[in-house]
């Protein structure tokens, strides 16, 4: 018998596959990674130190919310899914995709989405889109970041079912459009989000939980108060992976894409991404395990 590192063998990452029971995916709309400093976002900065993160992560182009969230939910880039505007006539396209929640459902994993209260038209639209995509539950809460994060954590802690919980926070984006990215107003909105993130700290050591914190796009790249033009500052997003099976540290090398999140989530729950998915599993984020071979 010989002690080996499983992760160095060809089935790299096999140790995490199927080991995750809960994924908490927090999407902070419009959060620039360079705002995660000890002064501006001390909680997220501390979480970042305990996380696995790539030196660079990028969203899709166009760097707009509807395109990026559809990519997160479908595993494909906007050039493939075509949803670059929130219009009803685009809804049928969802049927041609393999939505992540539907893929998870096949594995017996539910999906809950926690969002700020939406105006009624948007709520109808979001509900229709999410039903088509196989989402089990939509929790629309007050728009305060703390209520939203608490609702997500409550859903994670509330049962032992295998589940992905997505918490969507939009205050930083609203402040960026109102006052400009990196303005005092934008920093203030980020600070409120940062305080709310303190309630996920107790989840980060559990080996059955995977926490992913990211954004749909940056901002201020070309116009101070927008993020849709192709520009590195609009493309750059934070990406942190936390949990008992994650190996902390910053990885150098190729930038990681927003499109790598859906295959990684499926892998954690023991599934594999459909062939249509354009990203890859982030195997290197997970700890190597000593095994007898
Ligand atoms: Zn925006």
Short mmCIF file of N, CA, C and O in Angstrom, two decimals, residues 26-159:
data_model
loop_
_atom_site.label_atom_id
_atom_site.label_comp_id
_atom_site.label_asym_id
_atom_site.label_seq_id
_atom_site.Cartn_x
_atom_site.Cartn_y
_atom_site.Cartn_z
N UNK A 26 -23.28 33.60 -4.31
CA UNK A 26 -23.64 35.01 -4.07
C UNK A 26 -23.16 35.84 -5.25
O UNK A 26 -21.96 35.85 -5.55
N UNK A 27 -24.09 36.48 -5.93
CA UNK A 27 -23.75 37.32 -7.09
C UNK A 27 -23.97 38.78 -6.69
O UNK A 27 -25.09 39.20 -6.41
N UNK A 28 -22.86 39.53 -6.63
CA UNK A 28 -22.94 40.94 -6.25
C UNK A 28 -22.85 41.76 -7.53
O UNK A 28 -21.77 41.93 -8.11
N UNK A 29 -24.01 42.24 -7.99
CA UNK A 29 -24.11 42.94 -9.27
C UNK A 29 -23.15 44.14 -9.29
O UNK A 29 -23.21 45.01 -8.42
N UNK A 30 -22.26 44.15 -10.29
CA UNK A 30 -21.39 45.32 -10.51
C UNK A 30 -20.26 45.51 -9.51
O UNK A 30 -19.71 46.61 -9.43
N UNK A 31 -19.90 44.46 -8.75
CA UNK A 31 -18.81 44.65 -7.78
C UNK A 31 -17.45 44.49 -8.45
O UNK A 31 -17.12 43.43 -8.98
N UNK A 32 -16.66 45.53 -8.40
CA UNK A 32 -15.30 45.46 -8.95
C UNK A 32 -14.36 44.78 -7.96
O UNK A 32 -14.39 45.08 -6.78
N UNK A 33 -13.51 43.87 -8.44
CA UNK A 33 -12.62 43.15 -7.52
C UNK A 33 -11.63 44.06 -6.80
O UNK A 33 -11.22 43.77 -5.68
N UNK A 34 -11.28 45.21 -7.43
CA UNK A 34 -10.30 46.08 -6.78
C UNK A 34 -10.91 46.87 -5.62
O UNK A 34 -10.21 47.61 -4.93
N UNK A 35 -12.22 46.71 -5.38
CA UNK A 35 -12.82 47.35 -4.20
C UNK A 35 -12.68 46.46 -2.96
O UNK A 35 -12.96 46.89 -1.84
N UNK A 36 -12.26 45.20 -3.17
CA UNK A 36 -12.15 44.29 -2.02
C UNK A 36 -10.83 44.55 -1.30
O UNK A 36 -9.82 43.90 -1.54
N UNK A 37 -10.86 45.57 -0.45
CA UNK A 37 -9.68 45.91 0.36
C UNK A 37 -10.10 45.89 1.83
O UNK A 37 -11.30 45.90 2.14
N UNK A 38 -9.11 45.88 2.70
CA UNK A 38 -9.40 45.89 4.13
C UNK A 38 -10.16 47.13 4.57
O UNK A 38 -10.93 47.10 5.52
N UNK A 39 -9.99 48.25 3.85
CA UNK A 39 -10.68 49.49 4.21
C UNK A 39 -12.12 49.50 3.71
O UNK A 39 -13.04 49.87 4.44
N UNK A 40 -12.32 49.13 2.44
CA UNK A 40 -13.65 49.25 1.84
C UNK A 40 -14.57 48.07 2.17
O UNK A 40 -15.76 48.26 2.38
N UNK A 41 -14.02 46.87 2.15
CA UNK A 41 -14.85 45.68 2.36
C UNK A 41 -14.10 44.69 3.26
O UNK A 41 -13.64 43.63 2.81
N UNK A 42 -13.98 45.04 4.56
CA UNK A 42 -13.15 44.21 5.45
C UNK A 42 -13.62 42.75 5.57
O UNK A 42 -12.79 41.85 5.68
N UNK A 43 -14.94 42.53 5.55
CA UNK A 43 -15.43 41.14 5.70
C UNK A 43 -15.08 40.33 4.46
O UNK A 43 -14.52 39.23 4.55
N UNK A 44 -15.37 40.89 3.30
CA UNK A 44 -15.08 40.17 2.05
C UNK A 44 -13.57 40.00 1.87
O UNK A 44 -13.11 38.98 1.37
N UNK A 45 -12.81 41.00 2.31
CA UNK A 45 -11.36 40.91 2.23
C UNK A 45 -10.85 39.74 3.09
O UNK A 45 -10.01 38.96 2.66
N UNK A 46 -11.41 39.62 4.30
CA UNK A 46 -11.01 38.51 5.18
C UNK A 46 -11.45 37.17 4.57
O UNK A 46 -10.70 36.18 4.62
N UNK A 47 -12.65 37.13 3.99
CA UNK A 47 -13.10 35.90 3.33
C UNK A 47 -12.19 35.56 2.17
O UNK A 47 -11.86 34.40 1.92
N UNK A 48 -11.75 36.59 1.45
CA UNK A 48 -10.88 36.37 0.30
C UNK A 48 -9.56 35.71 0.74
O UNK A 48 -9.06 34.83 0.05
N UNK A 49 -9.05 36.13 1.89
CA UNK A 49 -7.80 35.54 2.40
C UNK A 49 -7.98 34.06 2.72
O UNK A 49 -7.02 33.30 2.68
N UNK A 50 -9.21 33.64 3.05
CA UNK A 50 -9.47 32.23 3.39
C UNK A 50 -9.94 31.44 2.19
O UNK A 50 -10.26 30.26 2.31
N UNK A 51 -10.04 32.08 1.03
CA UNK A 51 -10.67 31.44 -0.13
C UNK A 51 -9.64 30.93 -1.12
O UNK A 51 -8.46 31.29 -1.06
N UNK A 52 -10.10 30.13 -2.08
CA UNK A 52 -9.33 29.92 -3.31
C UNK A 52 -9.83 30.97 -4.29
O UNK A 52 -11.05 31.19 -4.41
N UNK A 53 -8.90 31.64 -4.93
CA UNK A 53 -9.32 32.62 -5.95
C UNK A 53 -8.26 32.68 -7.03
O UNK A 53 -7.06 32.50 -6.76
N UNK A 54 -8.70 32.94 -8.27
CA UNK A 54 -7.74 33.11 -9.35
C UNK A 54 -7.18 34.53 -9.30
O UNK A 54 -7.80 35.42 -8.72
N UNK A 55 -6.00 34.74 -9.89
CA UNK A 55 -5.47 36.10 -9.89
C UNK A 55 -6.34 37.01 -10.75
O UNK A 55 -6.38 38.21 -10.55
N UNK A 56 -7.05 36.42 -11.73
CA UNK A 56 -7.96 37.22 -12.56
C UNK A 56 -9.19 36.39 -12.90
O UNK A 56 -9.05 35.23 -13.29
N UNK A 57 -10.37 37.00 -12.78
CA UNK A 57 -11.59 36.35 -13.25
C UNK A 57 -12.33 37.34 -14.14
O UNK A 57 -12.29 38.55 -13.90
N UNK A 58 -12.98 36.80 -15.16
CA UNK A 58 -13.66 37.67 -16.12
C UNK A 58 -15.09 37.22 -16.36
O UNK A 58 -15.37 36.02 -16.39
N UNK A 59 -15.93 38.20 -16.62
CA UNK A 59 -17.29 37.88 -17.04
C UNK A 59 -17.32 37.71 -18.56
O UNK A 59 -16.29 37.72 -19.23
N UNK A 60 -18.53 37.52 -19.07
CA UNK A 60 -18.73 37.36 -20.51
C UNK A 60 -18.88 38.75 -21.16
O UNK A 60 -19.02 39.75 -20.47
N UNK A 61 -18.89 38.79 -22.47
CA UNK A 61 -19.22 40.02 -23.20
C UNK A 61 -20.48 39.79 -24.02
O UNK A 61 -20.60 38.73 -24.63
N UNK A 62 -21.43 40.75 -24.06
CA UNK A 62 -21.36 42.06 -23.40
C UNK A 62 -21.44 41.91 -21.88
O UNK A 62 -22.15 41.04 -21.37
N UNK A 63 -20.72 42.81 -21.18
CA UNK A 63 -20.65 42.76 -19.72
C UNK A 63 -21.87 43.44 -19.12
O UNK A 63 -21.78 44.49 -18.49
N UNK A 64 -23.03 42.82 -19.34
CA UNK A 64 -24.29 43.35 -18.80
C UNK A 64 -25.00 42.23 -18.04
O UNK A 64 -24.78 41.05 -18.30
N UNK A 65 -25.88 42.65 -17.11
CA UNK A 65 -26.46 41.70 -16.16
C UNK A 65 -27.25 40.59 -16.84
O UNK A 65 -27.05 39.42 -16.53
N UNK A 66 -28.15 40.93 -17.75
CA UNK A 66 -29.01 39.89 -18.31
C UNK A 66 -28.18 38.85 -19.07
O UNK A 66 -28.44 37.64 -18.98
N UNK A 67 -27.15 39.31 -19.78
CA UNK A 67 -26.30 38.38 -20.53
C UNK A 67 -25.49 37.50 -19.57
O UNK A 67 -25.39 36.28 -19.76
N UNK A 68 -24.93 38.12 -18.53
CA UNK A 68 -24.06 37.36 -17.60
C UNK A 68 -24.86 36.38 -16.75
O UNK A 68 -24.45 35.24 -16.55
N UNK A 69 -26.05 36.82 -16.27
CA UNK A 69 -26.85 35.90 -15.44
C UNK A 69 -27.36 34.74 -16.28
O UNK A 69 -27.45 33.61 -15.80
N UNK A 70 -27.69 35.02 -17.55
CA UNK A 70 -28.12 33.92 -18.42
C UNK A 70 -26.96 32.96 -18.66
O UNK A 70 -27.15 31.74 -18.71
N UNK A 71 -25.74 33.49 -18.79
CA UNK A 71 -24.57 32.62 -18.94
C UNK A 71 -24.34 31.77 -17.69
O UNK A 71 -24.06 30.58 -17.78
N UNK A 72 -24.51 32.39 -16.52
CA UNK A 72 -24.36 31.63 -15.26
C UNK A 72 -25.40 30.52 -15.19
O UNK A 72 -25.14 29.44 -14.70
N UNK A 73 -26.60 30.83 -15.68
CA UNK A 73 -27.70 29.87 -15.60
C UNK A 73 -27.75 28.87 -16.72
O UNK A 73 -28.57 27.94 -16.68
N UNK A 74 -26.89 29.03 -17.73
CA UNK A 74 -26.99 28.12 -18.88
C UNK A 74 -25.64 27.54 -19.30
O UNK A 74 -25.60 26.66 -20.16
N UNK A 75 -24.55 28.04 -18.75
CA UNK A 75 -23.23 27.50 -19.06
C UNK A 75 -22.66 27.94 -20.40
O UNK A 75 -21.59 27.49 -20.78
N UNK A 76 -23.37 28.82 -21.11
CA UNK A 76 -22.88 29.24 -22.43
C UNK A 76 -22.76 30.76 -22.52
O UNK A 76 -23.46 31.50 -21.82
N UNK A 77 -21.89 31.22 -23.41
CA UNK A 77 -21.63 32.65 -23.57
C UNK A 77 -22.80 33.31 -24.31
O UNK A 77 -23.59 32.64 -24.98
N UNK A 78 -22.90 34.64 -24.21
CA UNK A 78 -23.98 35.36 -24.91
C UNK A 78 -24.00 35.11 -26.42
O UNK A 78 -25.07 35.11 -27.03
N UNK A 79 -22.83 34.87 -27.02
CA UNK A 79 -22.82 34.57 -28.47
C UNK A 79 -23.67 33.34 -28.76
O UNK A 79 -24.24 33.20 -29.83
N UNK A 80 -23.77 32.43 -27.79
CA UNK A 80 -24.57 31.21 -27.97
C UNK A 80 -26.01 31.40 -27.50
O UNK A 80 -26.94 31.02 -28.20
N UNK A 81 -26.20 31.99 -26.29
CA UNK A 81 -27.59 32.05 -25.78
C UNK A 81 -28.38 33.22 -26.35
O UNK A 81 -29.61 33.17 -26.39
N UNK A 82 -27.70 34.26 -26.80
CA UNK A 82 -28.38 35.36 -27.49
C UNK A 82 -29.21 36.28 -26.61
O UNK A 82 -29.84 37.19 -27.12
N UNK A 83 -29.23 36.06 -25.28
CA UNK A 83 -30.05 36.92 -24.42
C UNK A 83 -29.23 38.13 -23.95
O UNK A 83 -28.54 38.07 -22.94
N UNK A 84 -29.32 39.21 -24.72
CA UNK A 84 -28.60 40.40 -24.31
C UNK A 84 -29.56 41.53 -23.97
O UNK A 84 -29.16 42.65 -23.69
N UNK A 85 -30.86 41.24 -23.98
CA UNK A 85 -31.87 42.20 -23.55
C UNK A 85 -32.95 41.42 -22.83
O UNK A 85 -33.26 40.30 -23.24
N UNK A 86 -33.53 42.03 -21.77
CA UNK A 86 -34.63 41.37 -21.07
C UNK A 86 -35.92 41.63 -21.82
O UNK A 86 -36.67 42.56 -21.52
N UNK A 87 -36.18 40.86 -22.85
CA UNK A 87 -37.40 41.05 -23.64
C UNK A 87 -38.15 39.72 -23.70
O UNK A 87 -37.56 38.67 -23.84
N UNK A 88 -39.47 39.85 -23.65
CA UNK A 88 -40.32 38.65 -23.64
C UNK A 88 -40.07 37.76 -24.84
O UNK A 88 -40.08 36.54 -24.74
N UNK A 89 -39.82 38.38 -26.00
CA UNK A 89 -39.69 37.56 -27.20
C UNK A 89 -38.45 36.66 -27.14
O UNK A 89 -38.30 35.76 -27.94
N UNK A 90 -37.56 36.93 -26.18
CA UNK A 90 -36.37 36.09 -26.06
C UNK A 90 -36.59 34.87 -25.17
O UNK A 90 -35.78 33.97 -25.15
N UNK A 91 -37.71 34.89 -24.43
CA UNK A 91 -37.95 33.80 -23.48
C UNK A 91 -37.89 32.40 -24.11
O UNK A 91 -37.28 31.51 -23.53
N UNK A 92 -38.49 32.19 -25.28
CA UNK A 92 -38.48 30.83 -25.84
C UNK A 92 -37.07 30.28 -26.06
O UNK A 92 -36.88 29.07 -26.07
N UNK A 93 -36.09 31.18 -26.19
CA UNK A 93 -34.72 30.70 -26.40
C UNK A 93 -34.24 29.86 -25.23
O UNK A 93 -33.36 29.01 -25.37
N UNK A 94 -34.78 30.16 -24.04
CA UNK A 94 -34.35 29.41 -22.85
C UNK A 94 -34.58 27.92 -23.06
O UNK A 94 -33.80 27.09 -22.59
N UNK A 95 -35.64 27.59 -23.81
CA UNK A 95 -35.95 26.17 -24.03
C UNK A 95 -34.87 25.46 -24.83
O UNK A 95 -34.78 24.24 -24.80
N UNK A 96 -34.09 26.21 -25.60
CA UNK A 96 -33.07 25.57 -26.43
C UNK A 96 -31.77 25.34 -25.64
O UNK A 96 -30.85 24.72 -26.14
N UNK A 97 -31.73 25.86 -24.40
CA UNK A 97 -30.51 25.73 -23.59
C UNK A 97 -30.65 24.55 -22.63
O UNK A 97 -31.69 23.94 -22.54
N UNK A 98 -29.57 24.23 -21.95
CA UNK A 98 -29.64 23.23 -20.87
C UNK A 98 -29.41 23.99 -19.57
O UNK A 98 -28.29 24.08 -19.08
N UNK A 99 -30.49 24.58 -19.00
CA UNK A 99 -30.29 25.45 -17.83
C UNK A 99 -29.69 24.68 -16.65
O UNK A 99 -30.03 23.52 -16.43
N UNK A 100 -28.82 25.35 -15.93
CA UNK A 100 -28.16 24.73 -14.77
C UNK A 100 -29.18 24.17 -13.76
O UNK A 100 -29.01 23.03 -13.31
N UNK A 101 -30.25 24.93 -13.39
CA UNK A 101 -31.19 24.36 -12.42
C UNK A 101 -31.84 23.06 -12.92
O UNK A 101 -32.07 22.14 -12.12
N UNK A 102 -32.12 22.98 -14.23
CA UNK A 102 -32.71 21.75 -14.77
C UNK A 102 -31.70 20.60 -14.71
O UNK A 102 -32.07 19.46 -14.41
N UNK A 103 -30.44 20.90 -14.97
CA UNK A 103 -29.39 19.87 -14.86
C UNK A 103 -29.24 19.41 -13.41
O UNK A 103 -29.05 18.23 -13.14
N UNK A 104 -29.34 20.36 -12.48
CA UNK A 104 -29.23 20.01 -11.06
C UNK A 104 -30.43 19.16 -10.63
O UNK A 104 -30.28 18.20 -9.87
N UNK A 105 -31.60 19.51 -11.14
CA UNK A 105 -32.81 18.78 -10.77
C UNK A 105 -32.68 17.30 -11.15
O UNK A 105 -33.14 16.41 -10.45
N UNK A 106 -32.02 17.06 -12.29
CA UNK A 106 -31.77 15.69 -12.72
C UNK A 106 -30.94 14.91 -11.71
O UNK A 106 -31.00 13.69 -11.66
N UNK A 107 -30.13 15.65 -10.95
CA UNK A 107 -29.30 15.00 -9.91
C UNK A 107 -30.02 14.97 -8.56
O UNK A 107 -29.44 14.58 -7.55
N UNK A 108 -31.27 15.46 -8.56
CA UNK A 108 -32.02 15.51 -7.30
C UNK A 108 -31.66 16.72 -6.46
O UNK A 108 -31.86 16.73 -5.25
N UNK A 109 -31.12 17.74 -7.11
CA UNK A 109 -30.70 18.95 -6.39
C UNK A 109 -31.64 20.10 -6.75
O UNK A 109 -31.84 20.39 -7.94
N UNK A 110 -32.21 20.75 -5.75
CA UNK A 110 -33.11 21.88 -5.99
C UNK A 110 -32.33 23.19 -6.15
O UNK A 110 -31.15 23.26 -5.83
N UNK A 111 -33.02 24.20 -6.66
CA UNK A 111 -32.41 25.53 -6.79
C UNK A 111 -33.36 26.57 -6.20
O UNK A 111 -34.53 26.61 -6.56
N UNK A 112 -32.83 27.37 -5.31
CA UNK A 112 -33.60 28.48 -4.74
C UNK A 112 -32.88 29.77 -5.12
O UNK A 112 -31.65 29.85 -5.04
N UNK A 113 -33.65 30.77 -5.54
CA UNK A 113 -33.06 32.07 -5.88
C UNK A 113 -33.62 33.13 -4.93
O UNK A 113 -34.85 33.21 -4.75
N UNK A 114 -32.74 33.90 -4.32
CA UNK A 114 -33.15 34.98 -3.42
C UNK A 114 -32.80 36.30 -4.11
O UNK A 114 -31.64 36.55 -4.44
N UNK A 115 -33.81 37.12 -4.36
CA UNK A 115 -33.57 38.41 -5.04
C UNK A 115 -34.27 39.54 -4.29
O UNK A 115 -35.20 39.30 -3.52
N UNK A 116 -33.83 40.78 -4.56
CA UNK A 116 -34.57 41.92 -4.01
C UNK A 116 -35.98 41.94 -4.60
O UNK A 116 -36.19 41.36 -5.67
N UNK A 117 -36.91 42.57 -3.92
CA UNK A 117 -38.28 42.77 -4.45
C UNK A 117 -38.18 43.37 -5.84
O UNK A 117 -37.44 44.33 -6.05
N UNK A 118 -38.92 42.81 -6.78
CA UNK A 118 -38.88 43.33 -8.15
C UNK A 118 -40.21 44.01 -8.46
O UNK A 118 -41.23 43.63 -7.91
N UNK A 119 -40.21 45.02 -9.36
CA UNK A 119 -41.49 45.58 -9.81
C UNK A 119 -42.31 44.47 -10.45
O UNK A 119 -41.74 43.48 -10.93
N UNK A 120 -43.65 44.61 -10.47
CA UNK A 120 -44.48 43.46 -10.83
C UNK A 120 -44.18 42.89 -12.22
O UNK A 120 -44.15 41.68 -12.40
N UNK A 121 -43.91 43.76 -13.23
CA UNK A 121 -43.63 43.26 -14.58
C UNK A 121 -42.34 42.43 -14.57
O UNK A 121 -42.28 41.34 -15.14
N UNK A 122 -41.34 42.95 -13.88
CA UNK A 122 -40.06 42.24 -13.82
C UNK A 122 -40.22 40.94 -13.05
O UNK A 122 -39.59 39.94 -13.38
N UNK A 123 -41.08 40.96 -12.03
CA UNK A 123 -41.28 39.76 -11.21
C UNK A 123 -41.91 38.66 -12.07
O UNK A 123 -41.51 37.50 -12.01
N UNK A 124 -42.87 39.07 -12.90
CA UNK A 124 -43.53 38.10 -13.77
C UNK A 124 -42.52 37.49 -14.75
O UNK A 124 -42.44 36.29 -14.94
N UNK A 125 -41.71 38.39 -15.29
CA UNK A 125 -40.68 37.98 -16.26
C UNK A 125 -39.68 37.02 -15.61
O UNK A 125 -39.37 35.96 -16.14
N UNK A 126 -39.22 37.42 -14.41
CA UNK A 126 -38.22 36.60 -13.72
C UNK A 126 -38.83 35.24 -13.37
O UNK A 126 -38.20 34.20 -13.55
N UNK A 127 -40.08 35.27 -12.90
CA UNK A 127 -40.75 34.03 -12.52
C UNK A 127 -40.88 33.09 -13.71
O UNK A 127 -40.59 31.88 -13.61
N UNK A 128 -41.29 33.65 -14.86
CA UNK A 128 -41.47 32.83 -16.06
C UNK A 128 -40.14 32.23 -16.49
O UNK A 128 -40.03 31.03 -16.79
N UNK A 129 -39.12 33.07 -16.49
CA UNK A 129 -37.79 32.62 -16.90
C UNK A 129 -37.28 31.52 -15.97
O UNK A 129 -36.78 30.49 -16.42
N UNK A 130 -37.49 31.73 -14.68
CA UNK A 130 -36.95 30.77 -13.71
C UNK A 130 -37.71 29.45 -13.77
O UNK A 130 -37.11 28.38 -13.64
N UNK A 131 -39.04 29.51 -14.00
CA UNK A 131 -39.80 28.27 -14.12
C UNK A 131 -39.33 27.47 -15.33
O UNK A 131 -39.14 26.28 -15.26
N UNK A 132 -39.12 28.19 -16.45
CA UNK A 132 -38.62 27.52 -17.65
C UNK A 132 -37.27 26.85 -17.38
O UNK A 132 -36.95 25.81 -17.93
N UNK A 133 -36.49 27.50 -16.53
CA UNK A 133 -35.12 27.02 -16.30
C UNK A 133 -35.06 25.92 -15.23
O UNK A 133 -34.01 25.34 -15.02
N UNK A 134 -36.19 25.65 -14.56
CA UNK A 134 -36.18 24.57 -13.57
C UNK A 134 -35.88 25.00 -12.15
O UNK A 134 -35.54 24.17 -11.30
N UNK A 135 -36.02 26.30 -11.85
CA UNK A 135 -35.79 26.78 -10.49
C UNK A 135 -36.95 26.33 -9.59
O UNK A 135 -38.11 26.41 -9.98
N UNK A 136 -36.64 25.82 -8.39
CA UNK A 136 -37.68 25.31 -7.51
C UNK A 136 -38.37 26.42 -6.72
O UNK A 136 -39.55 26.33 -6.41
N UNK A 137 -37.62 27.46 -6.35
CA UNK A 137 -38.17 28.44 -5.40
C UNK A 137 -37.58 29.81 -5.67
O UNK A 137 -36.38 29.94 -5.91
N UNK A 138 -38.44 30.83 -5.65
CA UNK A 138 -37.98 32.21 -5.78
C UNK A 138 -38.36 32.94 -4.51
O UNK A 138 -39.54 33.01 -4.17
N UNK A 139 -37.39 33.45 -3.77
CA UNK A 139 -37.68 34.21 -2.56
C UNK A 139 -37.36 35.66 -2.87
O UNK A 139 -36.20 36.02 -3.08
N UNK A 140 -38.41 36.50 -2.96
CA UNK A 140 -38.17 37.93 -3.18
C UNK A 140 -38.29 38.61 -1.82
O UNK A 140 -39.32 38.52 -1.15
N UNK A 141 -37.21 39.24 -1.41
CA UNK A 141 -37.13 39.78 -0.06
C UNK A 141 -36.98 41.29 -0.15
O UNK A 141 -36.87 41.84 -1.23
N UNK A 142 -36.94 41.96 1.00
CA UNK A 142 -36.65 43.39 0.99
C UNK A 142 -35.31 43.56 0.28
O UNK A 142 -34.54 42.62 0.16
N UNK A 143 -35.03 44.77 -0.18
CA UNK A 143 -33.81 44.90 -0.95
C UNK A 143 -32.58 45.08 -0.06
O UNK A 143 -31.47 45.21 -0.55
N UNK A 144 -32.76 45.09 1.27
CA UNK A 144 -31.60 45.27 2.15
C UNK A 144 -30.68 44.06 2.04
O UNK A 144 -31.13 42.93 2.16
N UNK A 145 -29.38 44.31 1.77
CA UNK A 145 -28.46 43.18 1.59
C UNK A 145 -28.48 42.19 2.75
O UNK A 145 -28.44 40.98 2.55
N UNK A 146 -28.59 42.71 3.99
CA UNK A 146 -28.55 41.80 5.13
C UNK A 146 -29.74 40.83 5.11
O UNK A 146 -29.57 39.64 5.34
N UNK A 147 -30.95 41.34 4.78
CA UNK A 147 -32.12 40.44 4.72
C UNK A 147 -31.93 39.38 3.65
O UNK A 147 -32.33 38.23 3.83
N UNK A 148 -31.36 39.79 2.52
CA UNK A 148 -31.19 38.85 1.41
C UNK A 148 -30.18 37.76 1.76
O UNK A 148 -30.43 36.57 1.54
N UNK A 149 -29.05 38.17 2.32
CA UNK A 149 -28.03 37.17 2.66
C UNK A 149 -28.55 36.27 3.78
O UNK A 149 -28.38 35.05 3.74
N UNK A 150 -29.25 36.86 4.76
CA UNK A 150 -29.81 36.04 5.84
C UNK A 150 -30.83 35.05 5.31
O UNK A 150 -30.89 33.90 5.77
N UNK A 151 -31.64 35.48 4.33
CA UNK A 151 -32.63 34.56 3.75
C UNK A 151 -31.91 33.40 3.04
O UNK A 151 -32.34 32.24 3.13
N UNK A 152 -30.82 33.69 2.36
CA UNK A 152 -30.05 32.64 1.68
C UNK A 152 -29.43 31.67 2.66
O UNK A 152 -29.52 30.45 2.50
N UNK A 153 -28.83 32.22 3.72
CA UNK A 153 -28.19 31.37 4.73
C UNK A 153 -29.26 30.55 5.47
O UNK A 153 -29.07 29.36 5.75
N UNK A 154 -30.42 31.17 5.73
CA UNK A 154 -31.52 30.46 6.38
C UNK A 154 -31.99 29.29 5.54
O UNK A 154 -32.29 28.20 6.05
N UNK A 155 -32.04 29.48 4.24
CA UNK A 155 -32.45 28.41 3.33
C UNK A 155 -31.42 27.27 3.35
O UNK A 155 -31.78 26.10 3.35
N UNK A 156 -30.14 27.63 3.41
CA UNK A 156 -29.07 26.62 3.48
C UNK A 156 -29.15 25.83 4.79
O UNK A 156 -29.02 24.61 4.80
N UNK A 157 -29.36 26.57 5.88
CA UNK A 157 -29.37 25.93 7.20
C UNK A 157 -30.69 25.24 7.51
O UNK A 157 -30.76 24.42 8.42
N UNK A 158 -31.73 25.60 6.75
CA UNK A 158 -33.08 25.18 7.12
C UNK A 158 -33.42 23.73 6.83
O UNK A 158 -34.43 23.23 7.32
N UNK A 159 -32.66 23.05 6.01
CA UNK A 159 -32.98 21.65 5.69
C UNK A 159 -31.70 20.94 5.26
O UNK A 159 -30.67 21.56 5.06
#
